[in-house]
Amino acid sequence: MHSGRVAVVGGSIAGCAAALALRRAGAEEITVYERAAGRMTDRGVGVAVHNARYAELESAGYLDASIPWVQITRSRYYVRDDAAAHHPLGREIAVLPFPFRTYNWGSLWHDLRRRMPGTADVRPGSVVEAVEATPEGAEVHTGGRSERYDVVVGADGYRSAVRASVYADVRPEYAGYLAWRGAYPASRLNAAQLLPEDEGAYIVFEGGHLVVYRIPDETGGHRVNWILYTTPPPGLDQGMDTPTSLPPGTAGDGLRAHLADVCAESLPPYWADLVRATVHDELFLQPLYDFTAPHYAVGRALLIGDAATVARPHTGAGAVKALQDATVLETALTSTTTWSEGLAAYDTGRAPSGRVMLDLGRRLGRALVTETPNWRTFDQTGLETWWKQATGTGEFGGRQLSR
């Protein structure tokens, strides 16, 4: 019933998962437009998937145990204060469950790319300039060439050309702070036993925090993966109101000086050294944005992953949400008889989740960055109470997938 030609704009995790969902739903011709011309496996760092969400995605056939992962069971919270002035880790204030599998972005993408139908026409280096979607079909314009499809899928991230074609006024909103990220071989880590393989760490401070955990590398070992959230001094984030990113090695002197100040003034010695061990070409900067489209399907255009909703990484559910979008798309198309019915079912099934995750990301952003408490007063009970209030009804790691 859903045979025909489909264009997927974007060949990242969301795009690969969308192509898989569409093929399972009966699409005969799938064209994937990917802006990047190089190896996408070189992108990204760590991805965390909640154990319960993994079980759902494995059952749906989008993940399996063959993809290398590290099992994290708990996360320790540390703060730098006078009581731990001479302890390299800082003072441990609590231990919370952290039931997540962690992945290397490249390995996860490679597995999803392998699952894509072999008949898909993948076009690297293709920049989609515009999309025109109507109730009857969609036109994709790229490089002076236009092609007609039955449906177009926007899997092209937070700067989506497909979303811009259907919601020109929906633009990512800058959150006012940044995420620094890095990943490097675990062999470079001093006193590696202080970061056990099955543990993550949250190092909290006024105005931000650092999250650390291990991920697999591509040779059977581990990499240290970290993300540090902080608000830069006034002026250093000029121009970031317009969605942008700073690839590895491109952060300017002022921003790198700010990161050095955070390490020196806010992090206990062990964690500061862990961040400093990241070489310049491994260090990249992610200004944080958030938005959600009012609907995930308009006419014959649909949105998936970050093209539909960007929730701040605090939610622990970025990749999960994209894969969940794909599973619901597959179910929506296989349980209806026309494209219009299928896309409407997909919108009904996923747009509410986008709004929930957007709200959770903003709430956690306030709790962990912009309105942080006095961490030095916290103990195990205090942190457990605070965490329940911050996460609300339990969507941390992604909402339960209803199939």
PDB file of C-alpha atoms in Angstrom, residues 67-341:
ATOM      1  CA  ILE A  67      26.990  -3.638  18.294  1.00  0.00           C
ATOM      2  CA  PRO A  68      29.858  -3.062  20.766  1.00  0.00           C
ATOM      3  CA  TRP A  69      28.719  -1.423  23.989  1.00  0.00           C
ATOM      4  CA  VAL A  70      29.787  -0.750  27.573  1.00  0.00           C
ATOM      5  CA  GLN A  71      27.289  -1.445  30.342  1.00  0.00           C
ATOM      6  CA  ILE A  72      27.054   1.351  32.909  1.00  0.00           C
ATOM      7  CA  THR A  73      25.185   0.511  36.113  1.00  0.00           C
ATOM      8  CA  ARG A  74      25.558   3.556  38.337  1.00  0.00           C
ATOM      9  CA  SER A  75      26.804   7.114  38.388  1.00  0.00           C
ATOM     10  CA  ARG A  76      28.742   8.799  41.180  1.00  0.00           C
ATOM     11  CA  TYR A  77      28.268  12.491  41.937  1.00  0.00           C
ATOM     12  CA  TYR A  78      31.254  14.577  43.029  1.00  0.00           C
ATOM     13  CA  VAL A  79      31.724  18.151  44.133  1.00  0.00           C
ATOM     14  CA  ARG A  80      34.859  20.171  44.774  1.00  0.00           C
ATOM     15  CA  ASP A  81      34.797  21.626  48.272  1.00  0.00           C
ATOM     16  CA  ASP A  82      37.017  22.205  51.309  1.00  0.00           C
ATOM     17  CA  ALA A  83      36.064  18.835  52.824  1.00  0.00           C
ATOM     18  CA  ALA A  84      37.793  17.097  49.897  1.00  0.00           C
ATOM     19  CA  ALA A  85      40.517  19.612  49.214  1.00  0.00           C
ATOM     20  CA  HIS A  86      43.175  16.914  49.009  1.00  0.00           C
ATOM     21  CA  HIS A  87      41.165  14.194  47.297  1.00  0.00           C
ATOM     22  CA  PRO A  88      41.701  14.053  43.520  1.00  0.00           C
ATOM     23  CA  LEU A  89      38.097  13.024  42.791  1.00  0.00           C
ATOM     24  CA  GLY A  90      36.504  15.617  45.054  1.00  0.00           C
ATOM     25  CA  ARG A  91      33.859  14.743  47.636  1.00  0.00           C
ATOM     26  CA  GLU A  92      31.415  12.022  46.662  1.00  0.00           C
ATOM     27  CA  ILE A  93      27.925  13.201  47.539  1.00  0.00           C
ATOM     28  CA  ALA A  94      25.768  10.377  46.145  1.00  0.00           C
ATOM     29  CA  VAL A  95      25.520   7.313  43.953  1.00  0.00           C
ATOM     30  CA  LEU A  96      22.480   6.907  41.693  1.00  0.00           C
ATOM     31  CA  PRO A  97      21.461   4.072  39.367  1.00  0.00           C
ATOM     32  CA  PHE A  98      22.513   4.694  35.780  1.00  0.00           C
ATOM     33  CA  PRO A  99      21.281   1.692  33.741  1.00  0.00           C
ATOM     34  CA  PHE A 100      22.628   2.655  30.314  1.00  0.00           C
ATOM     35  CA  ARG A 101      24.490   0.993  27.478  1.00  0.00           C
ATOM     36  CA  THR A 102      27.056   3.329  25.972  1.00  0.00           C
ATOM     37  CA  TYR A 103      28.059   3.210  22.308  1.00  0.00           C
ATOM     38  CA  ASN A 104      30.559   4.716  19.944  1.00  0.00           C
ATOM     39  CA  TRP A 105      28.605   6.912  17.517  1.00  0.00           C
ATOM     40  CA  GLY A 106      30.545   5.556  14.562  1.00  0.00           C
ATOM     41  CA  SER A 107      29.855   1.910  15.404  1.00  0.00           C
ATOM     42  CA  LEU A 108      26.171   2.591  15.951  1.00  0.00           C
ATOM     43  CA  TRP A 109      25.891   4.465  12.657  1.00  0.00           C
ATOM     44  CA  HIS A 110      27.782   1.729  10.801  1.00  0.00           C
ATOM     45  CA  ASP A 111      25.393  -0.946  12.080  1.00  0.00           C
ATOM     46  CA  LEU A 112      22.335   1.042  11.051  1.00  0.00           C
ATOM     47  CA  ARG A 113      23.894   1.774   7.671  1.00  0.00           C
ATOM     48  CA  ARG A 114      24.431  -1.976   7.221  1.00  0.00           C
ATOM     49  CA  ARG A 115      20.748  -2.610   7.953  1.00  0.00           C
ATOM     50  CA  MET A 116      19.598  -0.175   5.290  1.00  0.00           C
ATOM     51  CA  PRO A 117      18.162  -1.825   2.171  1.00  0.00           C
ATOM     52  CA  GLY A 118      20.893  -2.604  -0.333  1.00  0.00           C
ATOM     53  CA  THR A 119      18.721  -1.199  -3.105  1.00  0.00           C
ATOM     54  CA  ALA A 120      18.684   2.290  -1.547  1.00  0.00           C
ATOM     55  CA  ASP A 121      20.295   4.965  -3.723  1.00  0.00           C
ATOM     56  CA  VAL A 122      22.661   6.734  -1.302  1.00  0.00           C
ATOM     57  CA  ARG A 123      24.013  10.034  -2.630  1.00  0.00           C
ATOM     58  CA  PRO A 124      26.872  11.440  -0.511  1.00  0.00           C
ATOM     59  CA  GLY A 125      27.869  15.040  -1.087  1.00  0.00           C
ATOM     60  CA  SER A 126      24.305  15.994  -2.054  1.00  0.00           C
ATOM     61  CA  VAL A 127      23.107  19.281  -0.607  1.00  0.00           C
ATOM     62  CA  VAL A 128      19.320  19.637  -0.668  1.00  0.00           C
ATOM     63  CA  GLU A 129      18.559  23.260  -1.439  1.00  0.00           C
ATOM     64  CA  ALA A 130      14.771  23.232  -1.161  1.00  0.00           C
ATOM     65  CA  VAL A 131      11.793  20.927  -0.762  1.00  0.00           C
ATOM     66  CA  GLU A 132       8.241  21.455  -1.939  1.00  0.00           C
ATOM     67  CA  ALA A 133       5.670  19.204  -0.261  1.00  0.00           C
ATOM     68  CA  THR A 134       1.969  18.940  -1.121  1.00  0.00           C
ATOM     69  CA  PRO A 135      -0.788  16.489  -0.173  1.00  0.00           C
ATOM     70  CA  GLU A 136       0.030  14.565  -3.375  1.00  0.00           C
ATOM     71  CA  GLY A 137       3.833  14.364  -3.292  1.00  0.00           C
ATOM     72  CA  ALA A 138       7.114  16.179  -2.849  1.00  0.00           C
ATOM     73  CA  GLU A 139       9.756  17.819  -5.012  1.00  0.00           C
ATOM     74  CA  VAL A 140      13.409  17.762  -3.920  1.00  0.00           C
ATOM     75  CA  HIS A 141      15.785  20.343  -5.397  1.00  0.00           C
ATOM     76  CA  THR A 142      19.530  19.761  -5.264  1.00  0.00           C
ATOM     77  CA  GLY A 143      22.425  20.968  -7.400  1.00  0.00           C
ATOM     78  CA  GLY A 144      20.215  22.407 -10.127  1.00  0.00           C
ATOM     79  CA  ARG A 145      18.272  19.170 -10.354  1.00  0.00           C
ATOM     80  CA  SER A 146      14.712  18.437  -9.207  1.00  0.00           C
ATOM     81  CA  GLU A 147      13.132  15.058  -8.567  1.00  0.00           C
ATOM     82  CA  ARG A 148       9.606  14.054  -7.693  1.00  0.00           C
ATOM     83  CA  TYR A 149       8.788  11.641  -4.857  1.00  0.00           C
ATOM     84  CA  ASP A 150       5.702  10.291  -3.164  1.00  0.00           C
ATOM     85  CA  VAL A 151       7.090  11.264   0.264  1.00  0.00           C
ATOM     86  CA  VAL A 152      10.107  13.174   1.566  1.00  0.00           C
ATOM     87  CA  VAL A 153      11.608  12.462   4.995  1.00  0.00           C
ATOM     88  CA  GLY A 154      13.492  15.194   6.826  1.00  0.00           C
ATOM     89  CA  ALA A 155      16.281  13.449   8.746  1.00  0.00           C
ATOM     90  CA  ASP A 156      18.685  16.339   8.268  1.00  0.00           C
ATOM     91  CA  GLY A 157      19.167  17.501  11.849  1.00  0.00           C
ATOM     92  CA  TYR A 158      18.433  20.703  13.693  1.00  0.00           C
ATOM     93  CA  ARG A 159      19.201  22.852  10.621  1.00  0.00           C
ATOM     94  CA  SER A 160      16.779  20.814   8.524  1.00  0.00           C
ATOM     95  CA  ALA A 161      15.974  22.040   5.020  1.00  0.00           C
ATOM     96  CA  VAL A 162      12.858  19.861   5.027  1.00  0.00           C
ATOM     97  CA  ARG A 163      11.553  21.399   8.235  1.00  0.00           C
ATOM     98  CA  ALA A 164      12.265  24.878   6.885  1.00  0.00           C
ATOM     99  CA  SER A 165      10.131  24.059   3.846  1.00  0.00           C
ATOM    100  CA  VAL A 166       7.068  23.243   5.948  1.00  0.00           C
ATOM    101  CA  TYR A 167       7.708  25.379   9.048  1.00  0.00           C
ATOM    102  CA  ALA A 168       9.730  28.401   7.984  1.00  0.00           C
ATOM    103  CA  ASP A 169       9.063  30.112  11.329  1.00  0.00           C
ATOM    104  CA  VAL A 170      10.186  27.183  13.526  1.00  0.00           C
ATOM    105  CA  ARG A 171      13.826  27.811  14.342  1.00  0.00           C
ATOM    106  CA  PRO A 172      16.082  26.350  17.028  1.00  0.00           C
ATOM    107  CA  GLU A 173      16.310  28.624  20.063  1.00  0.00           C
ATOM    108  CA  TYR A 174      19.726  29.082  21.698  1.00  0.00           C
ATOM    109  CA  ALA A 175      19.665  27.850  25.308  1.00  0.00           C
ATOM    110  CA  GLY A 176      22.296  30.358  26.448  1.00  0.00           C
ATOM    111  CA  TYR A 177      25.033  27.873  27.273  1.00  0.00           C
ATOM    112  CA  LEU A 178      27.418  25.407  25.657  1.00  0.00           C
ATOM    113  CA  ALA A 179      28.444  21.771  25.792  1.00  0.00           C
ATOM    114  CA  TRP A 180      32.122  20.942  25.412  1.00  0.00           C
ATOM    115  CA  ARG A 181      32.771  17.385  24.250  1.00  0.00           C
ATOM    116  CA  GLY A 182      35.746  15.109  23.928  1.00  0.00           C
ATOM    117  CA  ALA A 183      36.666  11.444  23.577  1.00  0.00           C
ATOM    118  CA  TYR A 184      40.060   9.785  23.516  1.00  0.00           C
ATOM    119  CA  PRO A 185      41.676   6.366  24.104  1.00  0.00           C
ATOM    120  CA  ALA A 186      41.322   5.123  27.689  1.00  0.00           C
ATOM    121  CA  SER A 187      45.041   4.289  27.659  1.00  0.00           C
ATOM    122  CA  ARG A 188      45.672   8.020  28.029  1.00  0.00           C
ATOM    123  CA  LEU A 189      43.734   8.172  31.309  1.00  0.00           C
ATOM    124  CA  ASN A 190      45.819   8.449  34.467  1.00  0.00           C
ATOM    125  CA  ALA A 191      44.779   6.222  37.387  1.00  0.00           C
ATOM    126  CA  ALA A 192      42.200   4.517  35.194  1.00  0.00           C
ATOM    127  CA  GLN A 193      40.930   2.469  38.153  1.00  0.00           C
ATOM    128  CA  LEU A 194      39.325   5.644  39.532  1.00  0.00           C
ATOM    129  CA  LEU A 195      36.817   5.483  36.653  1.00  0.00           C
ATOM    130  CA  PRO A 196      35.558   1.860  36.744  1.00  0.00           C
ATOM    131  CA  GLU A 197      34.248   0.414  33.500  1.00  0.00           C
ATOM    132  CA  ASP A 198      30.676   0.078  34.806  1.00  0.00           C
ATOM    133  CA  GLU A 199      30.429   3.549  36.336  1.00  0.00           C
ATOM    134  CA  GLY A 200      29.763   7.038  35.102  1.00  0.00           C
ATOM    135  CA  ALA A 201      30.463  10.272  36.941  1.00  0.00           C
ATOM    136  CA  TYR A 202      28.688  13.605  37.334  1.00  0.00           C
ATOM    137  CA  ILE A 203      30.960  16.360  38.600  1.00  0.00           C
ATOM    138  CA  VAL A 204      28.694  19.231  39.627  1.00  0.00           C
ATOM    139  CA  PHE A 205      29.567  22.867  40.207  1.00  0.00           C
ATOM    140  CA  GLU A 206      27.857  26.232  40.257  1.00  0.00           C
ATOM    141  CA  GLY A 207      26.682  27.000  36.722  1.00  0.00           C
ATOM    142  CA  GLY A 208      27.347  23.643  35.109  1.00  0.00           C
ATOM    143  CA  HIS A 209      28.531  20.056  35.347  1.00  0.00           C
ATOM    144  CA  LEU A 210      30.749  17.441  33.734  1.00  0.00           C
ATOM    145  CA  VAL A 211      29.530  13.966  32.715  1.00  0.00           C
ATOM    146  CA  VAL A 212      32.068  11.171  32.112  1.00  0.00           C
ATOM    147  CA  TYR A 213      31.714   7.551  31.041  1.00  0.00           C
ATOM    148  CA  ARG A 214      33.487   4.986  28.911  1.00  0.00           C
ATOM    149  CA  ILE A 215      32.447   3.993  25.393  1.00  0.00           C
ATOM    150  CA  PRO A 216      33.799   1.285  23.082  1.00  0.00           C
ATOM    151  CA  ASP A 217      36.456   2.104  20.549  1.00  0.00           C
ATOM    152  CA  GLU A 218      36.599   0.350  17.191  1.00  0.00           C
ATOM    153  CA  THR A 219      39.321  -2.131  18.147  1.00  0.00           C
ATOM    154  CA  GLY A 220      37.830  -3.864  21.186  1.00  0.00           C
ATOM    155  CA  GLY A 221      39.019  -1.354  23.764  1.00  0.00           C
ATOM    156  CA  HIS A 222      37.539   1.735  25.402  1.00  0.00           C
ATOM    157  CA  ARG A 223      37.521   5.481  24.977  1.00  0.00           C
ATOM    158  CA  VAL A 224      36.922   8.073  27.675  1.00  0.00           C
ATOM    159  CA  ASN A 225      33.897  10.142  26.709  1.00  0.00           C
ATOM    160  CA  TRP A 226      33.021  13.413  28.428  1.00  0.00           C
ATOM    161  CA  ILE A 227      30.652  16.342  28.052  1.00  0.00           C
ATOM    162  CA  LEU A 228      30.921  19.548  30.063  1.00  0.00           C
ATOM    163  CA  TYR A 229      28.118  22.106  30.264  1.00  0.00           C
ATOM    164  CA  THR A 230      28.896  25.714  31.097  1.00  0.00           C
ATOM    165  CA  THR A 231      27.700  29.247  30.396  1.00  0.00           C
ATOM    166  CA  PRO A 232      30.449  31.281  28.716  1.00  0.00           C
ATOM    167  CA  PRO A 233      31.289  34.820  29.796  1.00  0.00           C
ATOM    168  CA  PRO A 234      29.357  37.554  27.953  1.00  0.00           C
ATOM    169  CA  GLY A 235      30.478  38.019  24.394  1.00  0.00           C
ATOM    170  CA  LEU A 236      32.197  34.684  23.863  1.00  0.00           C
ATOM    171  CA  ASP A 237      29.060  33.120  22.414  1.00  0.00           C
ATOM    172  CA  GLN A 238      28.264  35.929  19.981  1.00  0.00           C
ATOM    173  CA  GLY A 239      26.670  34.662  16.795  1.00  0.00           C
ATOM    174  CA  MET A 240      25.369  31.475  18.361  1.00  0.00           C
ATOM    175  CA  ASP A 241      21.768  32.653  18.263  1.00  0.00           C
ATOM    176  CA  THR A 242      21.924  31.354  14.692  1.00  0.00           C
ATOM    177  CA  PRO A 243      22.207  27.548  14.756  1.00  0.00           C
ATOM    178  CA  THR A 244      25.841  26.565  14.385  1.00  0.00           C
ATOM    179  CA  SER A 245      28.453  24.137  15.644  1.00  0.00           C
ATOM    180  CA  LEU A 246      32.205  24.253  16.148  1.00  0.00           C
ATOM    181  CA  PRO A 247      33.868  21.098  14.774  1.00  0.00           C
ATOM    182  CA  PRO A 248      36.923  19.591  16.483  1.00  0.00           C
ATOM    183  CA  GLY A 249      39.868  21.958  16.654  1.00  0.00           C
ATOM    184  CA  THR A 250      37.988  25.153  15.777  1.00  0.00           C
ATOM    185  CA  ALA A 251      37.173  26.681  19.195  1.00  0.00           C
ATOM    186  CA  GLY A 252      38.824  30.088  19.529  1.00  0.00           C
ATOM    187  CA  ASP A 253      41.346  31.209  22.114  1.00  0.00           C
ATOM    188  CA  GLY A 254      38.755  32.973  24.267  1.00  0.00           C
ATOM    189  CA  LEU A 255      36.509  29.942  24.552  1.00  0.00           C
ATOM    190  CA  ARG A 256      39.436  27.626  25.251  1.00  0.00           C
ATOM    191  CA  ALA A 257      40.622  29.997  27.964  1.00  0.00           C
ATOM    192  CA  HIS A 258      37.141  29.824  29.489  1.00  0.00           C
ATOM    193  CA  LEU A 259      37.304  26.019  29.501  1.00  0.00           C
ATOM    194  CA  ALA A 260      40.713  26.179  31.166  1.00  0.00           C
ATOM    195  CA  ASP A 261      39.271  28.453  33.870  1.00  0.00           C
ATOM    196  CA  VAL A 262      36.421  26.020  34.544  1.00  0.00           C
ATOM    197  CA  CYS A 263      38.913  23.155  34.898  1.00  0.00           C
ATOM    198  CA  ALA A 264      41.113  25.168  37.260  1.00  0.00           C
ATOM    199  CA  GLU A 265      38.385  26.726  39.400  1.00  0.00           C
ATOM    200  CA  SER A 266      35.434  24.305  39.414  1.00  0.00           C
ATOM    201  CA  LEU A 267      36.656  20.725  38.865  1.00  0.00           C
ATOM    202  CA  PRO A 268      38.512  18.454  41.293  1.00  0.00           C
ATOM    203  CA  PRO A 269      42.048  17.654  40.073  1.00  0.00           C
ATOM    204  CA  TYR A 270      41.390  14.201  38.611  1.00  0.00           C
ATOM    205  CA  TRP A 271      38.488  15.408  36.473  1.00  0.00           C
ATOM    206  CA  ALA A 272      40.265  18.577  35.413  1.00  0.00           C
ATOM    207  CA  ASP A 273      43.202  16.476  34.216  1.00  0.00           C
ATOM    208  CA  LEU A 274      40.803  14.142  32.401  1.00  0.00           C
ATOM    209  CA  VAL A 275      39.439  17.074  30.394  1.00  0.00           C
ATOM    210  CA  ARG A 276      42.914  18.527  29.802  1.00  0.00           C
ATOM    211  CA  ALA A 277      44.081  15.206  28.359  1.00  0.00           C
ATOM    212  CA  THR A 278      41.872  15.915  25.325  1.00  0.00           C
ATOM    213  CA  VAL A 279      44.041  17.243  22.515  1.00  0.00           C
ATOM    214  CA  HIS A 280      42.893  20.243  20.491  1.00  0.00           C
ATOM    215  CA  ASP A 281      41.782  18.223  17.464  1.00  0.00           C
ATOM    216  CA  GLU A 282      39.586  16.015  19.685  1.00  0.00           C
ATOM    217  CA  LEU A 283      37.816  18.922  21.363  1.00  0.00           C
ATOM    218  CA  PHE A 284      34.610  20.268  19.935  1.00  0.00           C
ATOM    219  CA  LEU A 285      31.943  22.660  21.076  1.00  0.00           C
ATOM    220  CA  GLN A 286      28.180  22.265  20.822  1.00  0.00           C
ATOM    221  CA  PRO A 287      26.012  25.337  21.423  1.00  0.00           C
ATOM    222  CA  LEU A 288      22.713  24.042  22.781  1.00  0.00           C
ATOM    223  CA  TYR A 289      19.409  24.699  21.073  1.00  0.00           C
ATOM    224  CA  ASP A 290      15.906  23.413  21.496  1.00  0.00           C
ATOM    225  CA  PHE A 291      12.661  23.401  19.552  1.00  0.00           C
ATOM    226  CA  THR A 292       9.916  21.070  18.441  1.00  0.00           C
ATOM    227  CA  ALA A 293       7.829  21.149  15.282  1.00  0.00           C
ATOM    228  CA  PRO A 294       4.074  21.509  15.861  1.00  0.00           C
ATOM    229  CA  HIS A 295       3.522  18.395  13.729  1.00  0.00           C
ATOM    230  CA  TYR A 296       5.853  15.648  12.559  1.00  0.00           C
ATOM    231  CA  ALA A 297       4.061  15.285   9.225  1.00  0.00           C
ATOM    232  CA  VAL A 298       2.754  17.971   6.881  1.00  0.00           C
ATOM    233  CA  GLY A 299       1.357  16.964   3.498  1.00  0.00           C
ATOM    234  CA  ARG A 300       3.755  14.394   2.080  1.00  0.00           C
ATOM    235  CA  ALA A 301       6.705  15.569   4.212  1.00  0.00           C
ATOM    236  CA  LEU A 302       7.602  14.030   7.545  1.00  0.00           C
ATOM    237  CA  LEU A 303      10.251  14.849  10.136  1.00  0.00           C
ATOM    238  CA  ILE A 304      12.338  12.459  12.207  1.00  0.00           C
ATOM    239  CA  GLY A 305      15.044  12.801  14.854  1.00  0.00           C
ATOM    240  CA  ASP A 306      16.590  16.236  15.389  1.00  0.00           C
ATOM    241  CA  ALA A 307      14.800  17.634  12.340  1.00  0.00           C
ATOM    242  CA  ALA A 308      11.556  17.205  14.296  1.00  0.00           C
ATOM    243  CA  THR A 309      12.641  17.949  17.874  1.00  0.00           C
ATOM    244  CA  VAL A 310      15.886  18.950  19.512  1.00  0.00           C
ATOM    245  CA  ALA A 311      15.947  18.312  23.247  1.00  0.00           C
ATOM    246  CA  ARG A 312      19.068  19.163  25.212  1.00  0.00           C
ATOM    247  CA  PRO A 313      21.472  16.248  25.773  1.00  0.00           C
ATOM    248  CA  HIS A 314      20.693  16.230  29.524  1.00  0.00           C
ATOM    249  CA  THR A 315      17.732  13.977  28.670  1.00  0.00           C
ATOM    250  CA  GLY A 316      20.010  11.065  27.727  1.00  0.00           C
ATOM    251  CA  ALA A 317      17.736  10.257  24.809  1.00  0.00           C
ATOM    252  CA  GLY A 318      18.899  11.891  21.571  1.00  0.00           C
ATOM    253  CA  ALA A 319      19.672   8.772  19.539  1.00  0.00           C
ATOM    254  CA  VAL A 320      16.924   6.839  21.316  1.00  0.00           C
ATOM    255  CA  LYS A 321      14.299   9.293  20.196  1.00  0.00           C
ATOM    256  CA  ALA A 322      15.404   9.104  16.562  1.00  0.00           C
ATOM    257  CA  LEU A 323      15.215   5.302  16.628  1.00  0.00           C
ATOM    258  CA  GLN A 324      11.851   5.402  18.372  1.00  0.00           C
ATOM    259  CA  ASP A 325      10.601   7.770  15.678  1.00  0.00           C
ATOM    260  CA  ALA A 326      11.590   5.168  13.080  1.00  0.00           C
ATOM    261  CA  THR A 327       9.846   2.303  14.851  1.00  0.00           C
ATOM    262  CA  VAL A 328       6.628   4.292  15.156  1.00  0.00           C
ATOM    263  CA  LEU A 329       6.893   5.304  11.501  1.00  0.00           C
ATOM    264  CA  GLU A 330       7.160   1.655  10.488  1.00  0.00           C
ATOM    265  CA  THR A 331       4.155   0.716  12.624  1.00  0.00           C
ATOM    266  CA  ALA A 332       2.108   3.670  11.368  1.00  0.00           C
ATOM    267  CA  LEU A 333       2.719   2.814   7.726  1.00  0.00           C
ATOM    268  CA  THR A 334       2.158  -0.926   8.058  1.00  0.00           C
ATOM    269  CA  SER A 335      -1.098  -0.469   9.972  1.00  0.00           C
ATOM    270  CA  THR A 336      -2.722   1.941   7.482  1.00  0.00           C
ATOM    271  CA  THR A 337      -3.620   1.768   3.806  1.00  0.00           C
ATOM    272  CA  THR A 338      -2.554   5.118   2.357  1.00  0.00           C
ATOM    273  CA  TRP A 339       0.387   7.473   2.711  1.00  0.00           C
ATOM    274  CA  SER A 340      -1.865  10.190   4.129  1.00  0.00           C
ATOM    275  CA  GLU A 341      -3.256   7.887   6.812  1.00  0.00           C
TER     276      GLU A 341
END
